[in-house]
mmCIF file of C-alpha atoms in Angstrom:
data_model
loop_
_atom_site.group_PDB
_atom_site.id
_atom_site.type_symbol
_atom_site.label_atom_id
_atom_site.label_comp_id
_atom_site.label_asym_id
_atom_site.label_seq_id
_atom_site.Cartn_x
_atom_site.Cartn_y
_atom_site.Cartn_z
ATOM 1 C CA MET A 1 -22.742 -15.577 7.999
ATOM 2 C CA VAL A 2 -19.670 -14.024 9.620
ATOM 3 C CA TYR A 3 -16.859 -12.329 7.739
ATOM 4 C CA THR A 4 -13.516 -11.561 9.335
ATOM 5 C CA LEU A 5 -10.412 -9.682 8.299
ATOM 6 C CA LYS A 6 -6.970 -10.514 9.578
ATOM 7 C CA ASP A 7 -3.436 -9.330 8.908
ATOM 8 C CA ASP A 8 -0.681 -11.724 9.909
ATOM 9 C CA PHE A 9 2.688 -9.985 10.140
ATOM 10 C CA ASN A 10 4.506 -13.108 11.437
ATOM 11 C CA SER A 11 6.256 -10.904 13.983
ATOM 12 C CA GLY A 12 5.470 -7.698 15.839
ATOM 13 C CA THR A 13 4.849 -4.811 13.445
ATOM 14 C CA LYS A 14 3.936 -1.232 14.292
ATOM 15 C CA VAL A 15 0.906 -0.028 12.345
ATOM 16 C CA SER A 16 -0.124 3.645 12.236
ATOM 17 C CA ASP A 17 -1.726 6.296 10.020
ATOM 18 C CA THR A 18 1.527 6.404 8.045
ATOM 19 C CA THR A 19 1.649 2.656 7.276
ATOM 20 C CA ARG A 20 2.022 2.146 3.530
ATOM 21 C CA PHE A 21 0.967 -0.716 1.268
ATOM 22 C CA THR A 22 2.983 -2.487 -1.419
ATOM 23 C CA GLN A 23 0.224 -4.319 -3.284
ATOM 24 C CA TYR A 24 -3.560 -4.611 -3.594
ATOM 25 C CA GLY A 25 -4.318 -1.099 -2.324
ATOM 26 C CA ILE A 26 -6.282 1.506 -4.257
ATOM 27 C CA SER A 27 -4.002 4.160 -5.729
ATOM 28 C CA ASN A 28 -6.418 6.523 -7.512
ATOM 29 C CA PHE A 29 -9.936 7.174 -6.246
ATOM 30 C CA ARG A 30 -12.646 9.747 -5.553
ATOM 31 C CA VAL A 31 -14.752 10.084 -2.399
ATOM 32 C CA GLN A 32 -18.171 11.417 -3.338
ATOM 33 C CA TYR A 33 -21.473 12.415 -1.747
ATOM 34 C CA TRP A 34 -25.004 12.442 -3.142
ATOM 35 C CA THR A 35 -26.705 15.854 -3.487
ATOM 36 C CA GLY A 36 -30.111 14.369 -4.185
ATOM 37 C CA THR A 37 -29.648 14.685 -7.947
ATOM 38 C CA GLU A 38 -25.958 14.005 -8.638
ATOM 39 C CA TRP A 39 -22.695 12.706 -7.165
ATOM 40 C CA LEU A 40 -20.075 15.338 -6.280
ATOM 41 C CA ASP A 41 -16.517 14.975 -4.985
ATOM 42 C CA ILE A 42 -16.059 15.959 -1.360
ATOM 43 C CA PRO A 43 -13.556 18.831 -1.012
ATOM 44 C CA GLY A 44 -10.108 17.227 -1.208
ATOM 45 C CA GLY A 45 -11.658 13.877 -2.083
ATOM 46 C CA VAL A 46 -9.819 13.220 -5.361
ATOM 47 C CA VAL A 47 -6.724 11.104 -4.655
ATOM 48 C CA THR A 48 -3.983 10.038 -7.079
ATOM 49 C CA GLY A 49 -0.785 8.147 -6.353
ATOM 50 C CA ASN A 50 -2.040 6.872 -2.992
ATOM 51 C CA ARG A 51 0.168 4.435 -1.054
ATOM 52 C CA GLN A 52 -1.343 4.929 2.409
ATOM 53 C CA VAL A 53 -3.244 2.166 4.181
ATOM 54 C CA LYS A 54 -5.521 4.717 5.871
ATOM 55 C CA ARG A 55 -6.786 8.019 4.449
ATOM 56 C CA ARG A 56 -8.625 10.666 6.431
ATOM 57 C CA PHE A 57 -10.593 13.508 4.854
ATOM 58 C CA VAL A 58 -11.638 16.596 6.792
ATOM 59 C CA PHE A 59 -14.009 18.922 4.947
ATOM 60 C CA PRO A 60 -16.738 21.494 5.655
ATOM 61 C CA GLU A 61 -20.063 20.167 6.892
ATOM 62 C CA LEU A 62 -22.449 18.907 4.229
ATOM 63 C CA THR A 63 -25.741 17.029 4.247
ATOM 64 C CA THR A 64 -26.121 13.788 2.299
ATOM 65 C CA ALA A 65 -27.931 10.470 2.368
ATOM 66 C CA LYS A 66 -25.149 8.534 0.597
ATOM 67 C CA ILE A 67 -21.398 8.432 0.133
ATOM 68 C CA ARG A 68 -19.326 6.335 -2.218
ATOM 69 C CA VAL A 69 -15.726 5.642 -3.217
ATOM 70 C CA VAL A 70 -15.076 5.496 -6.956
ATOM 71 C CA VAL A 71 -11.919 3.435 -7.516
ATOM 72 C CA GLN A 72 -10.063 4.484 -10.650
ATOM 73 C CA ASP A 73 -6.866 2.457 -10.241
ATOM 74 C CA ALA A 74 -5.240 -0.054 -7.897
ATOM 75 C CA LEU A 75 -1.700 -1.368 -7.654
ATOM 76 C CA ASN A 76 -2.699 -4.930 -8.482
ATOM 77 C CA ASN A 77 -5.207 -4.246 -11.216
ATOM 78 C CA ALA A 78 -4.230 -7.310 -13.270
ATOM 79 C CA GLY A 79 -7.087 -9.167 -11.592
ATOM 80 C CA HIS A 80 -9.379 -6.168 -12.136
ATOM 81 C CA TYR A 81 -10.260 -5.781 -8.484
ATOM 82 C CA SER A 82 -9.558 -3.444 -5.597
ATOM 83 C CA ARG A 83 -9.759 -3.784 -1.841
ATOM 84 C CA ILE A 84 -11.455 -1.430 0.582
ATOM 85 C CA VAL A 85 -11.700 -2.682 4.139
ATOM 86 C CA GLU A 86 -13.684 0.033 5.881
ATOM 87 C CA ILE A 87 -15.402 3.358 5.257
ATOM 88 C CA GLU A 88 -16.515 5.607 8.105
ATOM 89 C CA ALA A 89 -18.408 8.882 7.820
ATOM 90 C CA LEU A 90 -18.468 10.808 11.077
ATOM 91 C CA SER A 91 -19.634 14.208 12.188
ATOM 92 C CA CYS A 92 -18.523 16.119 15.210
ATOM 93 C CA GLY A 93 -20.950 17.191 17.865
ATOM 94 C CA GLN A 94 -21.942 20.728 18.693
ATOM 95 C CA LEU A 95 -18.893 22.850 19.396
ATOM 96 C CA PRO A 96 -18.857 24.461 22.833
ATOM 97 C CA SER A 97 -19.556 28.190 22.909
ATOM 98 C CA GLN A 98 -16.650 30.327 24.053
#
Protein backbone atom coordinates (compact mmCIF):
# COMPACT_ATOMS: atom_id res chain seq x y z
CA MET A 1 0.00 0.00 0.00
CA VAL A 2 1.32 3.46 -0.88
CA TYR A 3 0.29 6.67 0.83
CA THR A 4 1.02 10.08 -0.63
CA LEU A 5 0.63 13.64 0.54
CA LYS A 6 0.08 16.54 -1.80
CA ASP A 7 -0.61 20.25 -1.46
CA ASP A 8 -2.16 21.92 -4.48
CA PHE A 9 -1.80 25.70 -4.35
CA ASN A 10 -3.36 26.23 -7.82
CA SER A 11 -0.59 28.72 -8.56
CA GLY A 12 3.00 29.23 -7.49
CA THR A 13 3.29 29.70 -3.73
CA LYS A 14 6.43 30.21 -1.67
CA VAL A 15 6.62 27.83 1.27
CA SER A 16 9.17 28.25 4.08
CA ASP A 17 9.70 27.73 7.82
CA THR A 18 7.47 30.75 8.42
CA THR A 19 4.49 29.44 6.40
CA ARG A 20 1.36 29.53 8.56
CA PHE A 21 -1.81 27.44 8.48
CA THR A 22 -5.42 28.60 8.63
CA GLN A 23 -7.18 25.32 9.41
CA TYR A 24 -6.56 21.70 10.41
CA GLY A 25 -3.20 22.34 12.09
CA ILE A 26 -2.40 21.47 15.69
CA SER A 27 -2.38 24.56 17.90
CA ASN A 28 -1.50 23.18 21.35
CA PHE A 29 0.78 20.18 21.83
CA ARG A 30 3.66 18.65 23.78
CA VAL A 31 6.72 16.88 22.37
CA GLN A 32 7.83 14.20 24.81
CA TYR A 33 10.51 11.54 25.23
CA TRP A 34 10.48 8.26 27.14
CA THR A 35 12.87 7.96 30.11
CA GLY A 36 12.35 4.23 30.48
CA THR A 37 9.71 4.72 33.18
CA GLU A 38 7.78 7.87 32.25
CA TRP A 39 7.12 10.43 29.50
CA LEU A 40 8.73 13.86 29.97
CA ASP A 41 8.46 17.04 27.91
CA ILE A 42 11.57 17.90 25.93
CA PRO A 43 12.98 21.30 26.97
CA GLY A 44 10.87 23.89 25.13
CA GLY A 45 8.53 21.18 23.89
CA VAL A 46 5.25 22.58 25.25
CA VAL A 47 3.56 24.66 22.53
CA THR A 48 0.39 26.76 22.78
CA GLY A 49 -1.16 29.03 20.18
CA ASN A 50 0.79 27.44 17.31
CA ARG A 51 0.03 28.60 13.76
CA GLN A 52 3.25 27.44 12.08
CA VAL A 53 3.28 24.67 9.49
CA LYS A 54 6.74 23.55 10.62
CA ARG A 55 8.17 23.60 14.16
CA ARG A 56 11.78 22.92 15.04
CA PHE A 57 13.00 22.14 18.55
CA VAL A 58 16.65 22.37 19.56
CA PHE A 59 17.45 21.01 23.01
CA PRO A 60 20.34 19.46 24.96
CA GLU A 61 21.29 15.90 24.08
CA LEU A 62 19.22 13.18 25.70
CA THR A 63 18.93 9.42 25.28
CA THR A 64 15.56 7.82 24.56
CA ALA A 65 13.98 4.89 22.75
CA LYS A 66 10.72 6.71 21.95
CA ILE A 67 9.30 10.14 21.23
CA ARG A 68 5.70 11.24 20.91
CA VAL A 69 3.56 14.29 20.21
CA VAL A 70 0.60 14.78 22.53
CA VAL A 71 -1.98 16.92 20.71
CA GLN A 72 -4.07 18.98 23.11
CA ASP A 73 -5.94 21.19 20.63
CA ALA A 74 -6.30 21.79 16.90
CA LEU A 75 -7.92 24.58 14.93
CA ASN A 76 -10.52 22.30 13.37
CA ASN A 77 -11.37 20.19 16.38
CA ALA A 78 -15.07 19.91 15.49
CA GLY A 79 -14.27 16.59 13.82
CA HIS A 80 -12.13 15.59 16.81
CA TYR A 81 -9.01 14.98 14.76
CA SER A 82 -5.63 16.55 14.15
CA ARG A 83 -3.09 16.30 11.37
CA ILE A 84 0.62 15.65 11.71
CA VAL A 85 2.45 15.02 8.47
CA GLU A 86 5.98 14.23 9.60
CA ILE A 87 8.12 13.88 12.71
CA GLU A 88 11.91 13.74 12.53
CA ALA A 89 14.31 13.21 15.42
CA LEU A 90 17.90 13.93 14.47
CA SER A 91 21.18 14.15 16.29
CA CYS A 92 24.28 15.95 15.19
CA GLY A 93 27.54 14.15 14.70
CA GLN A 94 30.66 14.57 16.76
CA LEU A 95 31.69 18.20 16.90
CA PRO A 96 35.18 18.90 15.59
CA SER A 97 37.81 19.66 18.22
CA GLN A 98 39.21 23.17 18.11
